[in-house]
Coordinates of C-alpha atoms in Angstrom, one line a residue:
M1442 CA 54.5 -23.5 -19.2
P1443 CA 51.1 -23.8 -16.6
H1444 CA 50.4 -21.7 -17.6
Q1445 CA 48.3 -21.5 -21.2
E1446 CA 45.2 -21.7 -20.1
H1447 CA 44.0 -19.3 -17.8
L1448 CA 46.6 -15.6 -18.3
P1449 CA 44.4 -15.0 -21.5
Q1450 CA 42.0 -14.7 -18.7
A1451 CA 43.1 -13.4 -15.6
G1452 CA 42.9 -9.3 -16.5
R1453 CA 39.4 -10.2 -16.3
Q1454 CA 38.8 -13.1 -13.8
L1455 CA 39.7 -10.4 -11.8
A1456 CA 37.4 -7.8 -13.1
H1457 CA 34.9 -10.0 -11.7
R1458 CA 36.1 -10.8 -8.5
G1459 CA 36.2 -7.4 -7.4
G1460 CA 33.3 -5.8 -9.4
L1461 CA 30.5 -7.6 -8.3
P1462 CA 28.4 -6.4 -5.4
G1463 CA 27.5 -7.3 -2.3
P1464 CA 25.1 -8.6 -0.4
K1465 CA 24.0 -8.7 3.0
A1466 CA 27.0 -9.6 6.3
G1467 CA 24.4 -11.7 8.2
P1468 CA 24.4 -15.4 9.0
A1469 CA 21.8 -16.6 6.5
A1470 CA 23.9 -14.7 3.6
L1471 CA 27.1 -16.2 4.9
T1472 CA 26.2 -19.7 5.0
V1473 CA 24.7 -18.9 1.1
F1474 CA 28.3 -17.6 0.0
A1475 CA 29.7 -20.5 1.8
G1476 CA 28.0 -23.4 0.3
L1477 CA 28.5 -21.5 -3.1
L1478 CA 31.5 -21.3 -2.1
L1479 CA 32.8 -23.7 -1.3
W1480 CA 31.3 -25.9 -4.9
A1481 CA 32.9 -22.7 -6.9
L1482 CA 36.5 -24.7 -5.9
W1483 CA 35.2 -28.4 -5.7
L1484 CA 34.5 -27.5 -9.4
L1485 CA 37.8 -26.3 -9.7
L1486 CA 39.7 -28.0 -8.5
P1487 CA 38.9 -31.4 -9.4
T1488 CA 39.2 -30.3 -13.1
G1489 CA 43.0 -28.8 -11.6
S1490 CA 43.8 -32.3 -10.0
A1491 CA 42.3 -33.9 -12.4
H1492 CA 46.1 -32.8 -14.9
A1493 CA 48.0 -33.7 -13.1
Q1494 CA 47.0 -37.0 -11.0
T1495 CA 43.7 -38.8 -13.5
P1496 CA 45.5 -41.9 -14.3
V1497 CA 45.9 -42.5 -18.0
V1498 CA 45.8 -45.5 -20.0
P1499 CA 47.3 -45.5 -22.1
E1500 CA 50.3 -43.5 -21.5
L1501 CA 50.5 -39.9 -24.2
R1502 CA 53.8 -39.1 -25.3
A1503 CA 54.3 -35.3 -26.4
E1504 CA 55.9 -33.1 -28.7
A1505 CA 56.0 -29.9 -30.4
A1506 CA 57.0 -28.3 -33.6
R1507 CA 57.0 -24.8 -35.3
G1508 CA 54.9 -24.6 -38.2
T1509 CA 56.6 -22.9 -41.3
G1510 CA 53.5 -20.0 -42.2
W1511 CA 49.9 -19.4 -41.1
D1512 CA 48.7 -22.0 -44.3
D1513 CA 50.9 -24.8 -42.8
T1514 CA 48.7 -28.1 -44.1
T1515 CA 50.9 -31.0 -42.4
P1516 CA 53.6 -30.9 -40.4
P1517 CA 57.2 -30.3 -40.8
A1518 CA 59.3 -34.0 -40.6
D1519 CA 61.7 -33.4 -38.0
G1520 CA 62.8 -30.6 -35.4
W1521 CA 60.5 -31.9 -33.5
T1522 CA 60.7 -31.2 -29.6
P1523 CA 59.3 -32.6 -26.8
V1524 CA 56.5 -30.9 -24.3
A1525 CA 54.2 -31.2 -21.2
L1526 CA 51.1 -30.9 -21.6
P1527 CA 49.9 -28.1 -20.7
D1528 CA 52.7 -25.7 -23.1
S1529 CA 52.4 -22.1 -23.9
W1530 CA 55.3 -22.0 -25.9
A1531 CA 56.1 -17.9 -25.8
T1532 CA 58.9 -19.5 -23.7
R1533 CA 59.9 -21.4 -26.3
W1534 CA 59.8 -19.8 -29.5
P1535 CA 59.6 -16.0 -28.1
G1536 CA 57.6 -13.6 -29.9
F1537 CA 56.1 -16.0 -32.8
D1538 CA 53.4 -15.9 -33.9
G1539 CA 51.4 -18.8 -36.3
V1540 CA 51.5 -22.7 -36.8
V1541 CA 52.8 -25.1 -34.1
W1542 CA 52.0 -29.1 -34.7
Y1543 CA 51.4 -31.1 -31.5
R1544 CA 51.8 -34.6 -31.8
L1545 CA 51.1 -36.7 -29.1
T1546 CA 51.1 -41.2 -29.4
W1547 CA 50.3 -43.9 -27.7
E1548 CA 49.8 -47.4 -27.8
Q1549 CA 46.7 -49.0 -27.5
P1550 CA 46.9 -52.7 -26.0
A1551 CA 44.0 -55.3 -28.1
P1552 CA 41.7 -56.0 -28.3
V1553 CA 40.5 -52.0 -29.1
T1554 CA 37.8 -50.8 -27.4
E1555 CA 36.5 -47.6 -26.9
T1556 CA 37.7 -45.1 -25.6
G1557 CA 37.3 -41.5 -24.1
L1558 CA 39.8 -38.5 -25.8
L1559 CA 39.5 -35.2 -24.3
L1560 CA 41.5 -31.7 -25.0
H1561 CA 40.5 -29.2 -22.6
Y1562 CA 42.1 -26.6 -24.6
L1563 CA 43.6 -24.7 -26.7
N1564 CA 45.1 -21.4 -27.1
M1565 CA 43.8 -19.8 -29.9
A1566 CA 42.9 -22.1 -33.0
G1567 CA 43.2 -25.1 -34.1
E1568 CA 43.3 -28.8 -36.3
V1569 CA 42.9 -31.6 -34.7
S1570 CA 43.3 -35.6 -36.4
L1571 CA 43.8 -39.1 -35.7
N1572 CA 45.8 -41.6 -37.1
G1573 CA 45.7 -39.2 -40.1
T1574 CA 41.9 -38.7 -39.9
T1575 CA 40.6 -35.7 -39.7
I1576 CA 38.0 -35.1 -36.3
W1577 CA 37.7 -31.4 -35.6
R1578 CA 39.5 -28.1 -37.0
D1579 CA 38.1 -24.6 -36.4
R1580 CA 36.3 -22.0 -38.2
S1581 CA 39.3 -19.9 -38.8
L1582 CA 42.9 -20.5 -38.7
V1583 CA 44.5 -17.3 -39.7
E1584 CA 42.9 -13.8 -38.5
P1585 CA 41.5 -13.1 -37.5
L1586 CA 41.6 -16.5 -35.6
T1587 CA 38.2 -19.0 -33.6
R1588 CA 38.9 -18.4 -30.6
A1589 CA 39.0 -21.3 -29.3
W1590 CA 41.0 -20.8 -25.7
N1591 CA 38.5 -21.7 -23.0
S1592 CA 36.3 -24.8 -24.6
P1593 CA 36.7 -28.0 -24.0
R1594 CA 36.3 -30.7 -26.9
Y1595 CA 35.8 -34.4 -26.4
W1596 CA 34.7 -37.4 -28.6
L1597 CA 34.9 -41.2 -27.8
L1598 CA 36.6 -43.0 -30.3
D1599 CA 36.1 -46.5 -32.1
A1600 CA 37.7 -49.5 -33.1
P1601 CA 37.9 -48.3 -36.4
Q1602 CA 39.5 -44.9 -35.7
L1603 CA 42.0 -46.1 -33.1
R1604 CA 44.4 -48.7 -34.5
A1605 CA 46.0 -52.2 -32.1
G1606 CA 49.9 -50.3 -31.4
T1607 CA 50.5 -47.1 -32.4
N1608 CA 47.8 -43.9 -32.1
T1609 CA 48.6 -40.9 -33.7
L1610 CA 46.6 -37.6 -32.6
L1611 CA 48.1 -34.4 -34.2
V1612 CA 47.3 -31.2 -33.1
R1613 CA 47.5 -27.8 -35.3
V1614 CA 47.4 -24.6 -33.0
S1615 CA 47.7 -20.9 -34.0
G1616 CA 48.2 -19.0 -31.6
L1617 CA 49.9 -15.6 -30.8
S1618 CA 52.2 -16.5 -28.8
A1619 CA 51.1 -13.0 -26.6
Y1620 CA 48.4 -15.0 -25.7
Q1621 CA 50.2 -17.3 -24.3
A1622 CA 49.3 -19.5 -27.5
G1623 CA 50.1 -23.5 -27.1
L1624 CA 47.7 -26.6 -26.0
G1625 CA 46.5 -27.4 -22.9
P1626 CA 46.0 -31.3 -21.7
V1627 CA 44.8 -33.8 -23.0
S1628 CA 43.5 -36.9 -21.9
L1629 CA 42.4 -40.3 -22.6
G1630 CA 40.2 -42.9 -20.5
T1631 CA 36.9 -45.4 -20.5
P1632 CA 34.0 -42.6 -22.5
A1633 CA 32.1 -42.5 -19.1
A1634 CA 35.5 -41.5 -17.0
M1635 CA 36.2 -38.4 -19.7
Q1636 CA 32.5 -38.0 -20.2
A1637 CA 32.3 -36.5 -16.9
E1638 CA 35.3 -35.2 -17.0
F1639 CA 34.1 -33.2 -20.0
D1640 CA 31.1 -32.1 -18.3
R1641 CA 32.8 -30.5 -15.3
E1642 CA 35.0 -28.9 -18.1
Q1643 CA 32.5 -27.8 -20.5
L1644 CA 30.3 -26.4 -17.2
M1645 CA 33.9 -25.4 -15.7
R1646 CA 34.0 -23.0 -18.8
R1647 CA 31.2 -22.1 -20.7
D1648 CA 28.0 -23.5 -19.1
L1649 CA 28.9 -20.9 -16.0
Q1650 CA 30.2 -18.4 -17.6
V1651 CA 26.8 -18.0 -19.3
F1652 CA 25.0 -18.1 -16.5
G1653 CA 27.2 -15.3 -14.7
L1654 CA 26.5 -13.3 -18.0
A1655 CA 23.6 -13.7 -18.3
T1656 CA 23.0 -12.6 -13.9
S1657 CA 25.3 -9.9 -14.9
A1658 CA 22.2 -8.8 -17.5
A1659 CA 19.5 -9.1 -15.5
V1660 CA 21.0 -7.8 -12.8
S1661 CA 21.9 -4.0 -14.8
A1662 CA 18.4 -4.5 -16.4
F1663 CA 17.3 -4.2 -12.3
F1664 CA 19.4 -1.8 -11.4
A1665 CA 19.4 0.5 -14.1
A1666 CA 15.4 1.1 -13.5
W1667 CA 15.2 1.4 -10.0
W1668 CA 17.8 4.4 -10.6
L1669 CA 15.8 5.8 -12.7
L1670 CA 12.6 4.9 -11.0
R1671 CA 14.2 6.3 -7.8
R1672 CA 17.2 8.7 -9.3
R1673 CA 18.7 10.4 -5.3
E1674 CA 20.4 6.8 -5.5
T1675 CA 23.3 7.1 -7.3
A1676 CA 25.2 4.0 -6.4
Y1677 CA 22.1 1.9 -7.6
G1678 CA 22.9 3.5 -11.3
W1679 CA 26.3 3.6 -11.2
F1680 CA 26.0 -0.8 -10.2
A1681 CA 24.5 -0.1 -12.7
A1682 CA 27.0 0.4 -14.6
M1683 CA 30.2 -1.2 -13.6
S1684 CA 27.6 -4.9 -14.5
V1685 CA 26.8 -4.2 -17.7
L1686 CA 30.8 -2.9 -17.8
W1687 CA 31.5 -6.4 -16.6
L1688 CA 28.4 -8.4 -19.1
L1689 CA 31.3 -5.8 -22.1
F1690 CA 34.9 -8.1 -20.1
G1691 CA 32.8 -11.3 -18.9
Y1692 CA 32.0 -11.3 -22.3
N1693 CA 35.3 -12.5 -24.1
Q1694 CA 34.9 -16.4 -21.0
I1695 CA 32.8 -17.5 -24.4
A1696 CA 33.8 -15.5 -26.9
T1697 CA 35.0 -17.2 -29.8
S1698 CA 35.6 -14.9 -32.6
P1699 CA 37.5 -10.9 -32.1
W1700 CA 34.5 -9.7 -34.0
P1701 CA 33.9 -7.5 -34.7
F1702 CA 37.6 -6.6 -35.3
A1703 CA 39.9 -8.1 -37.6
S1704 CA 43.1 -9.4 -35.3
N1705 CA 43.0 -10.0 -31.8
H1706 CA 44.8 -7.4 -30.5
S1707 CA 42.3 -5.1 -31.2
W1708 CA 40.1 -7.4 -28.9
Q1709 CA 42.7 -7.4 -26.3
A1710 CA 43.4 -3.7 -26.2
L1711 CA 39.1 -3.3 -26.2
N1712 CA 39.3 -6.2 -23.2
T1713 CA 41.6 -4.3 -21.5
S1714 CA 40.5 -0.5 -21.5
L1715 CA 36.7 -1.9 -19.9
L1716 CA 38.0 -3.9 -17.4
L1717 CA 40.1 -0.5 -16.5
F1718 CA 36.7 1.2 -16.8
F1719 CA 35.6 -1.0 -14.3
S1720 CA 37.3 -1.0 -11.8
V1721 CA 36.5 3.0 -11.2
S1722 CA 33.1 2.5 -12.1
Y1723 CA 33.2 -0.5 -9.4
G1724 CA 35.4 2.6 -6.8
V1725 CA 32.6 5.0 -6.9
F1726 CA 29.4 2.7 -6.6
V1727 CA 31.6 1.3 -3.2
L1728 CA 31.8 5.4 -2.2
R1729 CA 28.2 6.6 -3.0
F1730 CA 27.7 2.5 -1.5
A1731 CA 28.7 3.8 2.2
G1732 CA 27.1 7.8 1.1
R1733 CA 30.6 9.1 0.5
R1734 CA 31.5 11.5 -2.8
L1735 CA 35.0 12.5 -3.4
P1736 CA 35.5 14.3 -6.7
R1737 CA 38.7 14.3 -7.1
L1738 CA 40.2 11.4 -6.5
E1739 CA 37.2 10.0 -9.0
I1740 CA 38.2 12.1 -11.2
A1741 CA 42.1 12.0 -11.2
A1742 CA 40.8 7.3 -10.9
F1743 CA 38.8 8.1 -14.1
A1744 CA 41.5 9.9 -16.2
V1745 CA 43.7 7.4 -14.9
A1746 CA 41.9 4.9 -16.7
A1747 CA 40.9 7.6 -19.7
V1748 CA 44.8 7.6 -20.7
G1749 CA 45.1 3.4 -20.0
V1750 CA 42.3 3.6 -22.3
L1751 CA 44.8 5.4 -24.9
D1752 CA 47.3 3.9 -23.9
L1753 CA 47.1 0.5 -25.3
W1754 CA 45.3 1.5 -28.0
F1755 CA 48.2 4.1 -29.5
A1756 CA 50.8 1.1 -28.5
G1757 CA 51.1 -0.9 -31.4
T1758 CA 50.9 -4.6 -31.9
A1759 CA 54.2 -4.8 -31.1
N1760 CA 54.2 -3.2 -27.8
L1761 CA 50.7 -4.3 -26.7
P1762 CA 51.1 -7.0 -25.1
T1763 CA 53.8 -5.4 -22.5
H1764 CA 51.4 -2.8 -21.9
R1765 CA 48.0 -5.0 -21.5
A1766 CA 50.0 -6.1 -19.3
I1767 CA 50.1 -3.0 -17.2
W1768 CA 47.4 -2.0 -16.8
T1769 CA 45.7 -5.8 -16.8
L1770 CA 47.9 -4.7 -13.4
V1771 CA 46.3 -1.0 -12.0
G1772 CA 43.0 -2.7 -12.6
G1773 CA 43.3 -6.0 -10.6
L1774 CA 45.0 -4.3 -7.7
T1775 CA 42.9 -1.2 -8.1
I1776 CA 39.9 -3.3 -7.6
I1777 CA 41.8 -4.9 -4.2
V1778 CA 42.7 -2.1 -3.1
V1779 CA 38.5 -0.9 -3.4
N1780 CA 38.2 -4.2 -2.4
S1781 CA 40.0 -3.6 1.3
S1782 CA 39.6 0.1 1.9
G1783 CA 35.2 -1.1 1.6
I1784 CA 36.0 -4.0 4.2
F1785 CA 37.6 -0.8 6.8
H1786 CA 35.3 1.9 6.5
A1787 CA 33.3 -1.2 7.4
L1788 CA 35.1 -2.4 10.6
R1789 CA 35.9 2.0 11.4
H1790 CA 32.1 2.2 11.2
R1791 CA 29.2 0.5 12.9
G1792 CA 26.0 1.6 11.1
S1793 CA 27.8 2.0 7.8
P1794 CA 26.1 0.3 4.8
M1795 CA 29.7 -0.8 3.5
R1796 CA 28.9 -3.9 6.4
S1797 CA 26.7 -6.0 4.8
L1798 CA 29.5 -6.3 1.9
A1799 CA 31.8 -7.0 4.4
P1800 CA 32.2 -10.7 4.2
F1801 CA 31.5 -10.6 0.1
M1802 CA 34.6 -8.3 -0.6
A1803 CA 37.0 -9.6 1.6
V1804 CA 36.5 -13.1 -0.5
S1805 CA 36.7 -10.3 -3.2
A1806 CA 40.2 -9.5 -2.5
L1807 CA 40.9 -12.6 -1.4
T1808 CA 40.9 -14.8 -4.8
G1809 CA 41.3 -10.8 -5.9
A1810 CA 44.9 -10.7 -4.6
H1811 CA 45.7 -14.9 -5.8
D1812 CA 44.1 -14.2 -9.0
L1813 CA 47.9 -11.5 -9.6
L1814 CA 50.4 -13.7 -8.3
V1815 CA 48.6 -16.4 -11.3
F1816 CA 48.8 -13.5 -13.1
T1817 CA 52.6 -13.5 -12.8
Q1818 CA 53.3 -17.1 -11.7
V1819 CA 54.3 -15.8 -8.8
I1820 CA 52.4 -18.3 -7.4
D1821 CA 52.9 -21.6 -9.8
S1822 CA 49.3 -22.9 -10.5
N1823 CA 46.7 -23.0 -13.8
I1824 CA 44.0 -22.4 -11.7
Y1825 CA 42.3 -18.9 -11.4
Y1826 CA 40.0 -18.3 -8.7
T1827 CA 38.4 -15.1 -9.7
T1828 CA 35.7 -16.4 -12.7
M1829 CA 33.8 -18.6 -10.1
S1830 CA 33.4 -16.1 -7.9
S1831 CA 33.0 -13.0 -9.4
Y1832 CA 29.5 -13.9 -8.3
V1833 CA 30.1 -13.4 -4.7
L1834 CA 29.4 -9.4 -4.8
L1835 CA 25.8 -10.3 -7.2
L1836 CA 25.4 -12.6 -4.2
G1837 CA 25.8 -9.8 -1.4
M1838 CA 24.2 -7.2 -2.6
A1839 CA 21.0 -8.9 -4.4
L1840 CA 20.8 -10.1 -0.2
T1841 CA 21.1 -7.0 0.8
Q1842 CA 18.6 -5.5 -0.5
A1843 CA 16.7 -9.1 0.1
G1844 CA 17.5 -7.8 3.8
R1845 CA 16.0 -4.1 3.1
F1846 CA 13.2 -5.3 1.4
V1847 CA 12.5 -7.6 4.6
Q1848 CA 12.4 -4.6 7.1
S1849 CA 10.3 -2.7 5.3
L1850 CA 8.2 -5.8 5.2
R1851 CA 8.4 -5.8 8.4
R1852 CA 7.5 -2.2 9.0
I1853 CA 4.5 -2.8 7.1
E1854 CA 3.1 -5.5 8.6
N1855 CA 4.0 -3.8 11.6
F1856 CA 2.0 -0.1 10.1
N1857 CA -1.2 -0.9 11.9
T1858 CA -0.4 0.0 15.2
E1859 CA 2.3 2.4 14.9
L1860 CA -0.4 4.3 12.7
I1861 CA -2.4 3.6 16.0
E1862 CA -0.4 4.7 18.5
E1863 CA 1.0 7.6 16.7
V1864 CA -3.0 8.8 16.2
N1865 CA -3.1 8.6 19.9
A1866 CA 0.0 10.3 20.6
A1867 CA -1.5 13.3 18.7
K1868 CA -4.8 13.1 19.6
A1869 CA -2.9 13.1 23.3
E1870 CA -1.6 16.5 22.3
L1871 CA -4.4 18.0 19.8
A1872 CA -6.6 17.5 23.4
S1873 CA -3.9 19.1 25.6
T1874 CA -3.5 22.1 22.7
L1875 CA -7.7 22.2 22.7
A1876 CA -7.3 22.2 26.5
Q1877 CA -5.3 25.2 26.4
Q1878 CA -7.4 26.9 23.4
H1879 CA -10.5 26.4 25.3
A1880 CA -9.1 28.3 28.7
L1881 CA -7.4 31.7 26.6
E1882 CA -11.0 31.5 25.1
L1883 CA -13.5 31.5 27.8
A1884 CA -10.9 33.8 29.4
H1885 CA -11.4 35.7 26.7
A1886 CA -14.8 35.4 26.6
R1887 CA -15.5 36.8 30.0
I1888 CA -12.5 39.9 28.8
G1889 CA -14.6 40.5 26.2
E1890 CA -18.4 40.2 29.0
R1891 CA -16.5 43.1 31.7
V1892 CA -15.6 45.0 28.2
A1893 CA -19.1 44.8 26.3
L1894 CA -21.0 44.9 29.0
V1895 CA -18.5 48.6 30.3
S1896 CA -19.4 50.0 27.1
D1897 CA -23.0 48.9 26.9
L1898 CA -23.0 51.0 31.0
H1899 CA -21.3 53.7 28.4
D1900 CA -23.7 53.5 25.9
G1901 CA -26.7 52.9 27.3
L1902 CA -27.1 54.3 30.9
G1903 CA -24.7 56.5 30.9
G1904 CA -26.3 58.5 28.1
M1905 CA -28.9 58.5 30.2
L1906 CA -27.1 59.6 33.6
V1907 CA -25.9 62.6 31.1
G1908 CA -28.4 63.2 29.6
S1909 CA -30.8 63.4 33.5
I1910 CA -27.6 65.2 35.2
A1911 CA -27.8 67.8 32.8
T1912 CA -31.1 68.2 33.1
L1913 CA -31.2 69.2 37.1
E1914 CA -27.8 71.0 36.3
R1915 CA -30.2 73.5 34.5
T1916 CA -33.8 74.2 35.7
P1917 CA -32.8 71.8 38.9
E1918 CA -36.0 73.6 41.4
H1919 CA -38.5 73.6 38.5
L1920 CA -37.2 69.9 38.5
S1921 CA -40.4 68.1 40.2
A1922 CA -40.7 64.5 41.2
P1923 CA -43.1 63.4 38.4
Q1924 CA -40.1 64.2 36.5
L1925 CA -37.9 63.0 38.7
L1926 CA -39.3 59.6 38.7
A1927 CA -39.3 60.0 34.5
M1928 CA -35.7 60.3 34.7
L1929 CA -35.7 57.0 36.1
K1930 CA -38.2 54.9 34.2
S1931 CA -36.0 55.8 31.6
L1932 CA -32.7 54.1 33.4
R1933 CA -35.1 51.3 34.3
D1934 CA -36.5 51.4 30.9
D1935 CA -32.5 51.4 29.1
L1936 CA -31.9 48.5 30.7
R1937 CA -35.1 46.9 29.7
L1938 CA -33.5 47.7 26.1
I1939 CA -30.8 45.3 26.5
I1940 CA -33.6 42.1 28.4
D1941 CA -36.3 43.3 25.1
A1942 CA -33.0 42.4 22.2
T1943 CA -32.6 38.5 23.8
G1944 CA -35.6 38.0 25.9
R1945 CA -37.3 36.1 22.5
D1946 CA -36.8 32.1 22.7
D1947 CA -35.9 32.4 18.9
G1948 CA -33.1 35.1 20.3
A1949 CA -34.6 38.0 17.2
R1950 CA -36.9 41.0 16.7
A1951 CA -37.5 42.7 14.4
L1952 CA -35.9 46.0 14.6
G1953 CA -38.7 48.6 13.7
E1954 CA -39.3 46.9 17.3
L1955 CA -36.2 47.4 19.5
L1956 CA -36.4 51.2 18.4
A1957 CA -39.3 51.9 19.5
P1958 CA -38.8 52.5 23.3
L1959 CA -35.5 54.6 22.1
R1960 CA -36.6 56.5 19.9
Y1961 CA -39.5 57.6 22.5
R1962 CA -36.3 58.3 25.7
S1963 CA -33.8 59.7 23.5
A1964 CA -36.8 62.6 22.1
Q1965 CA -37.9 62.8 25.7
L1966 CA -34.5 63.7 26.9
L1967 CA -33.4 65.3 24.5
D1968 CA -36.9 67.8 23.9
A1969 CA -35.7 67.9 28.1
N1970 CA -32.0 69.7 27.2
G1971 CA -33.4 71.9 25.0
I1972 CA -32.6 70.2 21.3
D1973 CA -34.8 68.6 18.6
C1974 CA -35.4 66.0 17.8
R1975 CA -36.5 64.6 14.1
W1976 CA -37.0 61.3 12.9
K1977 CA -37.5 59.5 9.8
V1978 CA -38.0 55.9 10.4
S1979 CA -38.5 53.4 6.9
G1980 CA -38.2 49.7 5.9
I1981 CA -37.4 48.6 9.1
D1982 CA -41.1 47.1 10.3
T1983 CA -40.9 43.3 9.8
L1984 CA -36.3 43.7 9.7
E1985 CA -35.4 41.3 12.7
L1986 CA -31.5 41.1 12.7
A1987 CA -29.1 38.9 15.3
P1988 CA -29.7 40.1 19.0
S1989 CA -26.0 40.3 19.7
Q1990 CA -25.7 43.2 16.1
S1991 CA -29.7 44.2 17.4
L1992 CA -28.1 45.6 21.0
D1993 CA -25.1 47.1 18.9
L1994 CA -27.4 49.4 16.4
M1995 CA -29.5 50.3 19.6
R1996 CA -26.1 51.3 21.1
F1997 CA -24.4 52.7 19.0
L1998 CA -28.0 55.6 18.0
Q1999 CA -27.5 56.3 21.5
E2000 CA -23.6 57.2 21.6
A2001 CA -24.2 59.3 19.0
L2002 CA -27.3 60.7 20.2
T2003 CA -25.3 61.1 24.1
N2004 CA -21.9 62.5 21.7
V2005 CA -25.6 65.5 20.1
L2006 CA -25.6 65.9 23.6
K2007 CA -22.7 65.8 25.4
H2008 CA -20.4 68.2 22.9
S2009 CA -22.7 70.0 19.9
A2010 CA -23.9 72.5 21.9
G2011 CA -26.9 72.6 18.4
R2012 CA -29.7 72.7 19.2
R2013 CA -31.9 70.2 16.2
V2014 CA -30.8 66.9 15.8
D2015 CA -31.9 64.1 12.7
V2016 CA -31.9 61.3 12.4
T2017 CA -32.3 58.9 9.8
V2018 CA -33.1 54.8 10.3
A2019 CA -33.7 53.3 6.9
R2020 CA -33.5 50.9 4.5
A2021 CA -32.2 50.6 1.3
G2022 CA -32.3 47.1 -0.4
A2023 CA -29.4 44.1 0.9
E2024 CA -28.0 47.7 3.9
L2025 CA -28.5 49.3 6.8
Q2026 CA -28.6 52.9 6.7
L2027 CA -28.2 55.0 9.9
S2028 CA -27.9 59.1 10.7
V2029 CA -27.1 60.9 12.9
R2030 CA -26.8 64.6 12.7
D2031 CA -27.0 68.4 14.9
D2032 CA -26.2 71.5 14.1
G2033 CA -23.6 71.8 16.8
R2034 CA -20.5 73.5 16.0
G2035 CA -18.4 70.4 15.4
F2036 CA -15.1 69.5 15.7
A2037 CA -11.9 69.1 13.4
V2038 CA -12.5 64.6 12.4
D2039 CA -8.8 63.9 10.9
G2040 CA -7.2 66.4 14.0
V2041 CA -9.2 64.2 16.4
S2042 CA -8.4 60.6 18.2
G2043 CA -11.9 60.0 19.9
G2044 CA -12.8 59.8 23.4
A2045 CA -14.5 57.3 24.5
G2046 CA -17.0 58.0 23.1
L2047 CA -16.3 57.3 19.3
R2048 CA -14.1 55.3 20.3
N2049 CA -17.6 52.6 20.7
L2050 CA -18.8 54.0 17.4
R2051 CA -15.9 52.3 16.0
A2052 CA -15.9 49.2 17.6
R2053 CA -19.6 49.0 16.4
A2054 CA -19.6 48.8 13.3
R2055 CA -16.0 46.9 13.1
R2056 CA -18.3 44.5 15.1
L2057 CA -21.4 44.4 12.8
G2058 CA -19.1 44.8 9.5
A2059 CA -20.4 48.2 8.8
Q2060 CA -19.0 51.6 7.0
L2061 CA -18.5 54.0 9.4
Q2062 CA -18.7 57.9 8.2
L2063 CA -17.5 61.1 9.8
Q2064 CA -18.8 64.6 8.4
S2065 CA -18.8 67.7 10.4
R2066 CA -17.7 71.7 10.4
P2067 CA -19.0 74.2 12.3
G2068 CA -23.0 74.2 12.2
E2069 CA -23.3 70.3 11.0
T2070 CA -22.2 67.2 11.9
Q2071 CA -23.4 64.2 10.6
V2072 CA -21.9 60.4 11.7
V2073 CA -23.2 57.8 8.7
L2074 CA -22.8 53.6 9.1
R2075 CA -24.1 51.8 6.8
M2076 CA -24.4 48.0 7.6
P2077 CA -25.1 45.6 4.4
L2078 CA -28.4 43.0 5.8
G2079 CA -26.5 39.6 4.0
G2080 CA -28.1 37.5 7.0
A2081 CA -31.1 39.8 8.2
T2082 CA -34.8 38.4 7.1
A2083 CA -37.7 40.6 7.1
T2084 CA -41.2 39.1 8.3

């Protein structure tokens, strides 16, 4: 009997209770949460106690009689039964759908003064008349019934409406037995007291519900946008989805008609279907927020929800109330299990983000369990805490994100300090790396210098020594002192070649100027060994190259001529040094015995030729056959200048 008003709400309150997202655990969050919870309980308790404890002046006597049809316009003459308000006729007339008349009488003392009349609710639609005069009527008293079950009504009764002595309040209620049809508490009192009571009822039953639904809509839009911008944050996508489901489910609190359906049975089937999918979506959200995935369990849960929805829609009008009660319990228990699992996970894992939501989920689980016990009438009460505490998780989620935002702001504020520290560390690491690299480069440079020195000695002094030795071996007895002196001067001149190539301040000399001493010395050396040397030089008198390039070219020519002297056994050599457009061409051709170019790996001389060609960025060509061998170097002159 005392559950008439709240039983229609139980399923949605349970979902509301458990399905809302949560905040960040911490002293500030808990303080805010505790204050809101106490405020909600304060709103609820006065309303409940008013039903039984608020003094009513004068005392109301209530009777009920069953009507004969949906179109009854006058109450029956007999069959009246005393009842206690709030009253649900399902236990008195099981399965009765239609009209029940409630007659409330009281003795109004004289003189008649203004009196406040408060009807807390009736389920589902009705009409009220006082002393034979209609003072209120719902839009529709037949299916689809006006859903006035959660709307309080207040009237200020003045002297013309009241009479001294017996007054009769007649309430016609149109309802469905399956949804706890009946009449809620009715209170009489002073206008001020009844107005205050009405304001509390209106706030709890309507205003807070509208506020909650608006909050759900805003939160849904916010987290949906968040998820669209950061698709990898799937927890926020599921939170938005469950918020939308709750928004639709919670609309039952303020709906005044079953539109778009033609009956309240279809409305209740839809409402319970939303509860089932909401509970499963809430479970998936908790998993994602905790960083977990259980694909098989999730699929199974959605499959059960789908089975429940199909069962509700195909159960038929007669069986729907029973099936609705079963699936409401399934949805409510699912939410309690999800809350309990989230709390257990938070206790076991210190680093889990669920720790920020655990306190709010604990309240959700407790109030959800309480409301299920009320729904099943294990607890004899008509007060449900789910509605008032259902937005705790919304607050919790908001505080969680606020906490993360504050942390991000702190990181931004400390960004410069962190950046400076990281830059200094990177600079220190880079300095260490550069120091190591410099040491390696220095070692490589020294090795390179030694290799270059060996190569220069081989190509320059080495060639000159070979030529001098060959001369001494052929005609030692005919070699005079002046000739020996000339050989030593040639060696001196070869050393001077290095000095001449790098001696100027600007580091560059005309190639023709550098080539002249080499041409003279090599011609003498080759002539002394019976080899006719002929030179063809063109376009290099004003050509300036970098000192290193000039030296490499001189050494290249020296090495090529030395090879002719040592290995060719020829009698003639032709040397060409010419500039052709943007290219410098060097050619050394002899008439010696030749060698197999493809089958020769080459000694130090050939290796030096190839090495110098690579350093110069030039193309080296070797052609040889008996009677003719030619070495050709083609070097691009991209950076050369002409004076």
